[in-house]
Short mmCIF file of C-alpha atoms in Angstrom, two decimals:
data_model
loop_
_atom_site.label_atom_id
_atom_site.label_comp_id
_atom_site.label_asym_id
_atom_site.label_seq_id
_atom_site.Cartn_x
_atom_site.Cartn_y
_atom_site.Cartn_z
CA MET A 1 -65.40 -2.31 78.28
CA THR A 2 -69.14 -3.14 76.71
CA ARG A 3 -71.48 -5.69 78.08
CA THR A 4 -70.64 -7.63 74.99
CA ASP A 5 -66.80 -7.87 75.33
CA THR A 6 -67.38 -8.60 79.03
CA ILE A 7 -69.39 -11.89 77.49
CA SER A 8 -66.93 -12.71 75.66
CA ALA A 9 -64.22 -12.29 78.52
CA ALA A 10 -65.89 -14.36 80.04
CA TRP A 11 -66.58 -17.78 77.32
CA LEU A 12 -63.16 -17.12 76.55
CA LYS A 13 -62.16 -17.82 79.88
CA ARG A 14 -64.21 -20.70 80.19
CA LEU A 15 -62.85 -21.89 76.50
CA GLY A 16 -58.91 -21.71 78.14
CA LEU A 17 -59.53 -23.76 80.96
CA ALA A 18 -61.94 -26.66 79.23
CA GLY A 19 -58.35 -26.75 77.63
CA LEU A 20 -56.56 -26.92 80.29
CA LEU A 21 -58.96 -29.62 82.15
CA ILE A 22 -58.81 -31.53 78.91
CA MET A 23 -54.69 -31.41 79.00
CA ALA A 24 -54.75 -32.11 82.86
CA LEU A 25 -56.98 -35.49 82.44
CA GLY A 26 -55.78 -36.92 79.05
CA PHE A 27 -52.04 -36.46 78.84
CA ASN A 28 -51.22 -39.98 79.47
CA PHE A 29 -53.66 -41.29 76.92
CA GLY A 30 -52.73 -40.28 73.45
CA ALA A 31 -51.62 -37.59 71.35
CA SER A 32 -55.25 -36.31 70.74
CA MET A 33 -56.56 -35.06 73.86
CA HIS A 34 -53.11 -33.42 74.14
CA SER A 35 -53.65 -31.10 71.19
CA ILE A 36 -57.35 -31.26 71.42
CA GLY A 37 -56.74 -29.27 74.95
CA LEU A 38 -53.20 -26.80 73.82
CA GLY A 39 -55.41 -26.12 70.91
CA LEU A 40 -58.20 -25.04 73.01
CA VAL A 41 -55.91 -23.00 75.56
CA LEU A 42 -54.38 -21.13 72.63
CA LEU A 43 -57.76 -20.55 70.96
CA ALA A 44 -58.64 -18.44 73.67
CA PHE A 45 -55.37 -16.65 74.29
CA VAL A 46 -54.02 -15.26 70.58
CA ILE A 47 -57.74 -13.41 70.18
CA GLN A 48 -57.39 -11.48 73.63
CA PRO A 49 -55.65 -8.56 73.37
CA ALA A 50 -55.26 -8.02 77.49
CA ALA A 51 -53.51 -11.73 76.96
CA TRP A 52 -50.85 -10.58 74.86
CA GLY A 53 -49.74 -7.22 76.81
CA TRP A 54 -50.01 -8.98 80.13
CA MET A 55 -47.65 -11.77 78.11
CA LEU A 56 -45.31 -8.86 76.17
CA ARG A 57 -44.83 -7.87 79.82
CA GLN A 58 -43.11 -10.96 81.29
CA PRO A 59 -39.72 -11.06 81.62
CA GLU A 60 -39.39 -15.26 80.87
CA PHE A 61 -41.48 -13.92 77.61
CA TRP A 62 -38.12 -12.80 76.11
CA LEU A 63 -36.68 -15.19 77.98
CA ALA A 64 -38.05 -17.35 76.04
CA VAL A 65 -38.43 -15.57 72.92
CA LEU A 66 -33.88 -15.71 73.35
CA ILE A 67 -34.64 -19.39 73.77
CA ALA A 68 -36.27 -19.92 70.69
CA ALA A 69 -34.18 -17.67 68.21
CA TYR A 70 -31.45 -19.87 69.29
CA VAL A 71 -33.38 -23.34 68.49
CA LEU A 72 -34.12 -22.06 65.15
CA SER A 73 -30.57 -20.62 64.88
CA SER A 74 -28.86 -24.17 64.92
CA ALA A 75 -31.33 -25.63 62.89
CA TRP A 76 -30.75 -23.43 60.41
CA LEU A 77 -26.96 -23.72 60.69
CA TRP A 78 -26.95 -27.10 61.00
CA SER A 79 -29.85 -28.14 58.04
CA LEU A 80 -27.12 -25.76 56.13
CA ARG A 81 -23.58 -27.78 57.23
CA LEU A 82 -25.38 -31.04 56.96
CA PRO A 83 -27.99 -30.60 54.35
CA GLU A 84 -29.55 -34.23 54.40
CA THR A 85 -30.94 -33.81 58.01
CA ALA A 86 -32.80 -30.54 57.52
CA ALA A 87 -35.55 -32.34 57.76
CA LEU A 88 -35.28 -33.85 60.96
CA GLN A 89 -33.65 -30.84 62.33
CA TRP A 90 -36.47 -28.49 61.83
CA GLU A 91 -39.14 -31.25 63.00
CA HIS A 92 -36.77 -31.43 66.75
CA ALA A 93 -36.50 -27.46 66.55
CA GLU A 94 -40.48 -27.31 66.27
CA LYS A 95 -40.70 -29.97 69.32
CA TRP A 96 -38.14 -27.95 71.61
CA LEU A 97 -40.60 -24.95 70.71
CA LYS A 98 -43.50 -26.31 72.29
CA LEU A 99 -42.52 -26.47 75.54
CA LEU A 100 -41.82 -22.49 75.45
CA LEU A 101 -46.04 -22.30 74.87
CA PHE A 102 -46.17 -22.61 79.00
CA LEU A 103 -46.67 -18.34 78.83
CA PRO A 104 -50.67 -18.53 77.76
CA LEU A 105 -51.36 -21.20 79.98
CA ALA A 106 -50.39 -19.27 82.68
CA TRP A 107 -52.68 -16.11 81.64
CA PHE A 108 -55.73 -18.23 82.34
CA LEU A 109 -53.92 -19.71 85.95
CA ARG A 110 -52.82 -16.14 87.05
CA GLY A 111 -54.43 -15.69 90.56
CA GLN A 112 -55.67 -18.93 91.04
CA ARG A 113 -54.45 -20.39 93.41
CA GLU A 114 -57.97 -22.65 93.83
CA LEU A 115 -58.18 -23.17 89.90
CA ILE A 116 -54.45 -24.76 90.21
CA PHE A 117 -54.86 -26.99 93.07
CA VAL A 118 -58.23 -28.22 91.70
CA LEU A 119 -56.12 -29.00 88.06
CA GLY A 120 -53.30 -30.76 90.05
CA LEU A 121 -55.99 -33.61 91.60
CA VAL A 122 -57.10 -34.28 87.52
CA PHE A 123 -54.16 -34.37 86.25
CA VAL A 124 -53.93 -36.89 89.19
CA LEU A 125 -56.94 -38.45 87.94
CA GLY A 126 -55.73 -38.55 84.91
CA ILE A 127 -52.27 -40.43 86.07
CA VAL A 128 -55.27 -43.09 87.74
CA LEU A 129 -57.32 -43.19 85.11
CA SER A 130 -54.84 -44.23 82.93
CA GLY A 131 -54.01 -47.10 84.90
CA VAL A 132 -57.10 -48.93 85.10
CA ALA A 133 -57.59 -48.37 81.32
CA VAL A 134 -54.79 -51.00 81.42
CA PHE A 135 -56.71 -53.33 83.50
CA TRP A 136 -60.06 -52.80 82.24
CA ASN A 137 -58.53 -53.84 79.09
CA VAL A 138 -56.76 -57.23 80.69
CA TRP A 139 -60.37 -57.85 82.05
CA LEU A 140 -62.68 -57.62 78.97
CA ASN A 141 -59.95 -58.95 75.78
CA ASP A 142 -58.55 -61.64 78.62
CA ALA A 143 -55.01 -60.38 77.38
CA PRO A 144 -51.56 -60.88 78.89
CA TRP A 145 -50.57 -58.92 82.74
CA PRO A 146 -47.88 -56.30 80.93
CA PHE A 147 -44.56 -57.56 82.61
CA ARG A 148 -43.50 -54.06 83.44
CA PHE A 149 -47.11 -52.05 84.38
CA GLY A 150 -46.46 -48.68 82.09
CA GLY A 151 -50.25 -47.76 82.13
CA TYR A 152 -52.20 -46.80 78.88
CA GLN A 153 -49.29 -45.83 76.96
CA ASP A 154 -47.72 -48.73 77.85
CA ARG A 155 -44.25 -47.20 78.79
CA PRO A 156 -43.02 -48.36 82.44
CA ILE A 157 -40.70 -45.13 83.16
CA ALA A 158 -42.60 -42.04 81.92
CA TYR A 159 -45.79 -43.61 84.25
CA ALA A 160 -43.67 -44.21 87.22
CA PHE A 161 -42.57 -40.71 87.06
CA TYR A 162 -45.84 -39.68 87.09
CA ALA A 163 -46.65 -41.70 89.76
CA VAL A 164 -44.29 -39.48 91.69
CA ILE A 165 -44.97 -36.23 90.80
CA GLY A 166 -48.77 -37.70 91.20
CA LEU A 167 -47.73 -38.10 95.15
CA LEU A 168 -46.10 -35.21 95.21
CA ILE A 169 -49.04 -33.50 93.85
CA LEU A 170 -51.71 -34.79 96.80
CA LEU A 171 -48.83 -34.27 99.56
CA ALA A 172 -49.19 -30.09 97.86
CA SER A 173 -53.10 -30.77 97.83
CA LEU A 174 -53.37 -31.57 101.83
CA PRO A 175 -53.03 -28.21 103.80
CA GLU A 176 -56.59 -26.78 100.96
CA LEU A 177 -58.12 -30.25 101.30
CA PHE A 178 -57.56 -30.21 105.45
CA VAL A 179 -59.49 -26.47 105.28
CA ARG A 180 -62.16 -27.57 102.85
CA LEU A 181 -62.87 -30.36 105.06
CA ARG A 182 -62.77 -28.69 108.38
CA ALA A 183 -66.21 -28.15 108.97
CA ARG A 184 -67.54 -31.06 106.54
CA HIS A 185 -69.34 -33.94 108.11
CA LEU A 186 -67.13 -36.29 109.63
CA GLY A 187 -67.90 -39.36 107.53
CA LEU A 188 -67.62 -37.42 104.27
CA ARG A 189 -63.71 -36.51 105.62
CA LEU A 190 -63.30 -40.16 106.96
CA ALA A 191 -64.09 -41.43 103.05
CA VAL A 192 -62.09 -38.69 100.96
CA TYR A 193 -59.23 -39.03 103.20
CA ALA A 194 -59.31 -43.36 102.97
CA LEU A 195 -60.31 -42.38 99.10
CA LEU A 196 -56.14 -40.01 99.32
CA VAL A 197 -54.58 -43.34 100.74
CA ALA A 198 -55.78 -45.60 98.27
CA ILE A 199 -54.52 -43.43 95.19
CA ALA A 200 -51.42 -42.32 96.81
CA LEU A 201 -51.19 -46.61 97.21
CA PHE A 202 -51.92 -47.40 93.81
CA LEU A 203 -49.16 -44.78 92.58
CA LEU A 204 -46.74 -46.54 94.86
CA TRP A 205 -47.58 -50.00 93.48
CA ALA A 206 -47.51 -48.70 89.81
CA ILE A 207 -43.77 -46.85 90.38
CA LEU A 208 -42.72 -50.39 92.39
CA ALA A 209 -44.47 -52.88 89.61
CA SER A 210 -42.77 -50.81 86.31
CA LEU A 211 -39.67 -52.60 87.50
CA SER A 212 -38.11 -48.72 86.84
CA ARG A 213 -34.82 -48.17 88.77
CA GLY A 214 -34.73 -44.98 87.50
CA PRO A 215 -38.82 -44.04 89.02
CA ALA A 216 -37.70 -45.54 92.02
CA LEU A 217 -34.16 -43.47 92.31
CA THR A 218 -36.40 -40.53 92.25
CA LEU A 219 -38.67 -41.03 94.08
CA LEU A 220 -36.17 -41.43 96.45
CA ALA A 221 -34.64 -38.20 96.00
CA ALA A 222 -37.78 -36.53 96.23
CA ALA A 223 -38.23 -38.22 99.66
CA ALA A 224 -34.87 -37.40 100.74
CA SER A 225 -35.81 -33.72 99.62
CA LEU A 226 -39.03 -33.27 101.64
CA MET A 227 -37.15 -34.84 104.64
CA PHE A 228 -34.17 -31.49 103.78
CA PHE A 229 -37.52 -28.97 103.09
CA TRP A 230 -40.21 -29.51 105.39
CA PRO A 231 -38.32 -28.79 108.41
CA ILE A 232 -37.04 -25.55 107.21
CA LEU A 233 -40.85 -24.91 105.49
CA ARG A 234 -43.04 -26.71 108.26
CA LYS A 235 -43.70 -22.82 110.00
CA GLN A 236 -45.30 -21.02 107.34
CA SER A 237 -48.29 -23.50 107.17
CA ARG A 238 -51.44 -24.70 107.79
CA ILE A 239 -51.11 -28.17 108.84
CA ALA A 240 -51.72 -27.79 112.68
CA LYS A 241 -49.73 -30.99 113.87
CA PRO A 242 -46.62 -31.50 110.68
CA ARG A 243 -45.20 -34.66 113.32
CA ARG A 244 -47.99 -36.67 112.88
CA LEU A 245 -48.28 -36.11 108.99
CA ALA A 246 -44.66 -36.96 108.80
CA LEU A 247 -46.10 -40.50 110.59
CA ILE A 248 -48.38 -41.06 108.78
CA LEU A 249 -46.74 -40.55 105.37
CA LEU A 250 -43.98 -42.65 107.08
CA LEU A 251 -46.41 -45.68 108.07
CA LEU A 252 -48.32 -45.49 104.12
CA LEU A 253 -44.70 -46.05 103.03
CA LEU A 254 -44.19 -48.48 104.84
CA SER A 255 -47.59 -50.31 103.78
CA ALA A 256 -46.72 -50.24 100.62
CA GLY A 257 -43.46 -52.54 101.31
CA LEU A 258 -45.13 -54.77 103.11
CA LEU A 259 -48.16 -55.56 100.82
CA PHE A 260 -46.29 -54.73 97.24
CA HIS A 261 -42.93 -57.18 98.85
CA GLY A 262 -42.62 -59.39 96.21
CA LEU A 263 -42.67 -56.00 93.74
CA VAL A 264 -39.73 -54.97 96.11
CA ARG A 265 -38.04 -58.00 95.73
CA ASP A 266 -38.36 -58.20 91.94
CA LEU A 267 -37.12 -54.23 91.63
CA GLY A 268 -34.50 -54.84 94.35
CA GLU A 269 -33.53 -58.20 91.61
CA ARG A 270 -33.45 -55.88 88.95
CA VAL A 271 -31.20 -53.25 90.18
CA VAL A 272 -28.40 -55.50 91.43
CA GLY A 273 -28.29 -57.51 87.88
CA GLU A 274 -26.89 -54.55 86.45
CA ALA A 275 -24.95 -53.26 89.34
CA ASP A 276 -21.93 -54.97 88.01
CA THR A 277 -21.56 -53.20 85.13
CA LEU A 278 -21.96 -49.40 86.80
CA VAL A 279 -19.19 -51.05 89.19
CA HIS A 280 -16.96 -52.85 86.11
CA VAL A 281 -16.49 -49.75 84.11
CA VAL A 282 -16.18 -47.59 86.77
CA ARG A 283 -12.85 -49.33 87.96
CA GLY A 284 -11.42 -48.38 83.91
CA ALA A 285 -13.62 -51.15 82.09
CA GLU A 286 -14.40 -50.92 78.42
CA LEU A 287 -17.95 -51.46 77.21
CA LYS A 288 -17.98 -53.97 74.35
CA ALA A 289 -20.55 -54.20 71.69
CA GLN A 290 -22.11 -57.38 73.00
CA ASP A 291 -22.91 -55.81 76.29
CA ARG A 292 -26.54 -54.71 76.26
CA ASP A 293 -27.71 -54.72 79.58
CA ASN A 294 -29.60 -51.05 79.89
CA THR A 295 -26.82 -49.62 81.92
CA SER A 296 -24.23 -50.45 79.17
CA LEU A 297 -26.85 -49.08 76.61
CA ARG A 298 -27.17 -45.44 78.55
CA LEU A 299 -23.11 -45.45 79.03
CA GLY A 300 -22.33 -46.42 75.50
CA MET A 301 -25.04 -43.67 74.51
CA TRP A 302 -24.15 -40.81 77.09
CA ALA A 303 -20.10 -41.94 75.43
CA PHE A 304 -21.19 -40.99 72.24
CA ALA A 305 -22.97 -37.93 73.36
CA TYR A 306 -19.66 -36.83 75.26
CA ALA A 307 -17.46 -37.46 71.95
CA HIS A 308 -19.75 -35.29 69.89
CA TRP A 309 -20.41 -32.65 72.17
CA GLN A 310 -16.64 -31.73 72.56
CA GLU A 311 -15.93 -31.15 68.34
CA HIS A 312 -19.16 -28.17 69.42
CA PRO A 313 -19.18 -27.62 73.19
CA TRP A 314 -21.32 -24.24 73.53
CA LEU A 315 -22.65 -24.55 69.71
CA GLY A 316 -24.12 -27.66 70.53
CA ASN A 317 -24.93 -30.53 67.11
CA GLY A 318 -28.05 -29.38 66.19
CA PRO A 319 -31.79 -30.69 66.93
CA GLY A 320 -31.77 -32.90 64.29
CA SER A 321 -28.21 -35.08 63.92
CA LEU A 322 -29.01 -37.74 66.11
CA ARG A 323 -29.39 -40.02 63.98
CA PHE A 324 -26.96 -39.06 61.67
CA LYS A 325 -24.34 -39.00 63.10
CA ALA A 326 -24.76 -42.41 64.83
CA LEU A 327 -24.50 -43.79 62.04
CA GLN A 328 -21.65 -42.20 61.07
CA ASP A 329 -20.07 -43.60 64.44
CA GLU A 330 -21.50 -46.53 63.93
CA ALA A 331 -18.15 -49.00 63.80
CA GLN A 332 -17.05 -47.14 66.27
CA HIS A 333 -19.72 -46.54 68.59
CA PRO A 334 -22.40 -49.47 68.26
CA LEU A 335 -24.46 -49.34 71.93
CA MET A 336 -25.89 -46.61 70.45
CA MET A 337 -27.34 -49.22 67.62
CA HIS A 338 -30.28 -50.99 68.95
CA ALA A 339 -29.89 -53.17 65.99
CA PRO A 340 -27.90 -52.35 62.74
CA GLY A 341 -28.65 -49.70 61.00
CA GLU A 342 -30.71 -48.16 63.83
CA PRO A 343 -30.23 -45.78 66.00
CA PHE A 344 -31.55 -45.13 69.45
CA ASP A 345 -33.63 -41.86 68.99
CA ASP A 346 -32.62 -40.55 72.09
CA LEU A 347 -30.04 -40.40 74.53
CA HIS A 348 -32.03 -41.54 77.41
CA ASN A 349 -30.21 -38.64 79.41
CA ALA A 350 -32.07 -35.19 78.85
CA TYR A 351 -28.71 -33.10 80.22
CA MET A 352 -26.76 -35.26 77.23
CA GLN A 353 -29.50 -34.38 74.80
CA LEU A 354 -29.36 -30.70 76.06
CA LEU A 355 -25.43 -31.30 75.74
CA PHE A 356 -25.41 -32.60 71.85
CA GLU A 357 -27.90 -30.70 70.47
CA PHE A 358 -26.87 -27.36 71.67
CA GLY A 359 -24.34 -27.60 73.14
CA LEU A 360 -23.38 -25.14 76.70
CA ILE A 361 -25.01 -22.50 75.82
CA GLY A 362 -28.32 -24.00 75.28
CA VAL A 363 -27.84 -25.37 78.58
CA LEU A 364 -27.48 -22.18 80.25
CA LEU A 365 -30.62 -20.98 78.26
CA ALA A 366 -32.92 -23.82 80.38
CA LEU A 367 -31.36 -23.03 83.38
CA ALA A 368 -32.11 -20.21 83.39
CA MET A 369 -35.77 -20.54 82.40
CA LEU A 370 -36.33 -22.91 85.01
CA SER A 371 -34.77 -20.69 87.76
CA CYS A 372 -37.08 -17.86 86.61
CA LEU A 373 -39.71 -19.89 87.50
CA LEU A 374 -38.07 -21.13 90.63
CA TYR A 375 -37.86 -17.55 91.55
CA ARG A 376 -41.31 -16.99 90.91
CA ILE A 377 -42.97 -19.86 92.84
CA TYR A 378 -40.50 -18.07 95.66
CA LEU A 379 -41.58 -15.19 95.85
CA ALA A 380 -45.31 -16.60 96.44
CA TRP A 381 -44.33 -18.72 99.05
CA ARG A 382 -41.99 -15.00 100.37
CA HIS A 383 -45.13 -13.54 100.20
CA ALA A 384 -46.94 -15.86 102.67
CA GLN A 385 -48.99 -16.88 99.65
CA LEU A 386 -48.39 -20.31 99.66
CA ASP A 387 -48.60 -23.30 102.07
CA GLY A 388 -44.71 -23.99 103.24
CA LEU A 389 -46.02 -27.72 102.65
CA PHE A 390 -46.64 -26.69 99.32
CA PHE A 391 -43.58 -25.43 98.65
CA ALA A 392 -41.99 -28.09 99.69
CA ALA A 393 -43.64 -30.09 97.39
CA VAL A 394 -43.21 -28.02 94.87
CA LEU A 395 -39.36 -28.05 95.39
CA ALA A 396 -39.41 -31.80 95.79
CA GLY A 397 -41.10 -32.13 92.32
CA ILE A 398 -37.96 -30.16 90.93
CA VAL A 399 -35.33 -32.85 92.16
CA ALA A 400 -37.48 -35.62 91.02
CA MET A 401 -37.60 -34.00 87.37
CA LEU A 402 -34.24 -33.49 87.53
CA VAL A 403 -33.58 -36.86 89.33
CA TYR A 404 -35.35 -38.56 85.94
CA SER A 405 -33.99 -36.83 83.44
CA LEU A 406 -30.62 -38.46 84.07
CA THR A 407 -31.63 -41.78 82.75
CA ASP A 408 -34.26 -40.32 80.32
CA PHE A 409 -35.48 -38.44 77.87
CA ARG A 410 -38.91 -37.86 76.93
CA HIS A 411 -38.66 -34.11 76.90
CA LEU A 412 -39.93 -34.06 73.01
CA ASN A 413 -42.76 -36.55 73.44
CA HIS A 414 -46.82 -35.22 74.41
CA ASP A 415 -46.74 -36.38 77.66
CA TRP A 416 -43.83 -34.53 79.33
CA ARG A 417 -44.66 -31.65 77.58
CA ALA A 418 -48.51 -31.62 78.94
CA PHE A 419 -46.85 -32.02 82.27
CA TRP A 420 -44.21 -29.38 81.60
CA LEU A 421 -46.39 -27.00 80.41
CA LEU A 422 -48.94 -27.77 83.12
CA SER A 423 -46.81 -27.68 85.81
CA SER A 424 -44.35 -24.11 84.18
CA ALA A 425 -47.96 -22.39 83.82
CA ALA A 426 -48.30 -23.39 87.61
CA MET A 427 -45.10 -21.85 88.97
CA LEU A 428 -45.31 -18.58 86.58
CA ALA A 429 -48.61 -17.86 87.31
CA LEU A 430 -48.63 -18.03 90.95
CA GLY A 431 -45.81 -15.31 90.98
CA SER A 432 -46.59 -12.99 88.45
CA HIS A 433 -48.70 -10.68 90.01
CA LEU A 434 -45.64 -10.20 92.80
CA PRO A 435 -42.87 -7.57 92.34
CA LEU A 436 -39.60 -9.78 91.02
CA GLN A 437 -38.02 -7.44 93.58
CA ASN A 438 -37.57 -9.59 96.87
CA HIS A 439 -39.11 -7.65 99.97
CA ARG A 440 -38.34 -8.46 103.12
#
């Protein structure tokens, strides 16, 4: 390699890293920043032969090729069966395929644990800045305060989920922060710790202020996962006093509950207010068209999806058939409509969405990819290249993602895509240099 090639590779690396930072910082501000960041990463990737050689050696690449072929085949098949849905079939197929672009991102992160650490903190900064932008807009324009806090995009459920992920990122970063601050001045350490506590309290406030039950359940599931995994993994951690850390986290949660007790009460009232619907359905009561609370609507959507999944259990109904089939079944499934003749855009459940669009084969392919990524990060931990607390936080994050996906579906939106691409690229990069065999 000549000196010119070395300089070009260095500049391309900087270009790719700049794109990653833009994606992490701006994912919650709008699609433009996401597109710019992703575009820079892909541009820096495609013109590097070494990057292509690395990607072709990854098993996840060939699994991604298989998934892409399946998605495109489904779109093509259903565009022939339902010609009036052809445009939607290809449009939705393209959105699904964009979720496979984490492989080029992983190229720039491979072997870069410090960079992944920085990228995680920038992601948290993006969440916080999105919330601060709302405060700025309210103060500057004397705008009314939103009833439910949803960040810059005014998406309460999604913003609260990212706040949960932000808390887990802060937790995962603690071992690295403790090492870096150990030799620093006491004043600097106290300032950093105070800032971390302030950010954590803001994220907890954002979860409660969203008044969203799904993210609250997600937070509880993540906390329960940490309580399960941490005792198993704490022996392989740089945290000198894990019990003291657990006590501090517990005090933080109790403090948030006391400080924001009004929001806790309001959230509890929303949960209780719709609990009757769930109880009646469990006892065998039928959903009625006039029942329009969130629980009834979701149950109605899932009943619609289940009925159509049974028609094509293995291959699904295609990525762009939801609107067409909802309009066909408006009389039988009125809860799929948010207004007469206007069906909902999605099923508010990622698993039902996958089953409806791609059938059991699609679900199995998605699980295969997630399992591959999880195995990669497990190898990194097994080879003592990850702190136990970091690994526990990653596992809790996966549980949080799976629980959140039960009641919402934003997986094709730019914000979720950025979250998925960055997190899956980091998981692949942390274990991509290790042999796939698990040597004890």
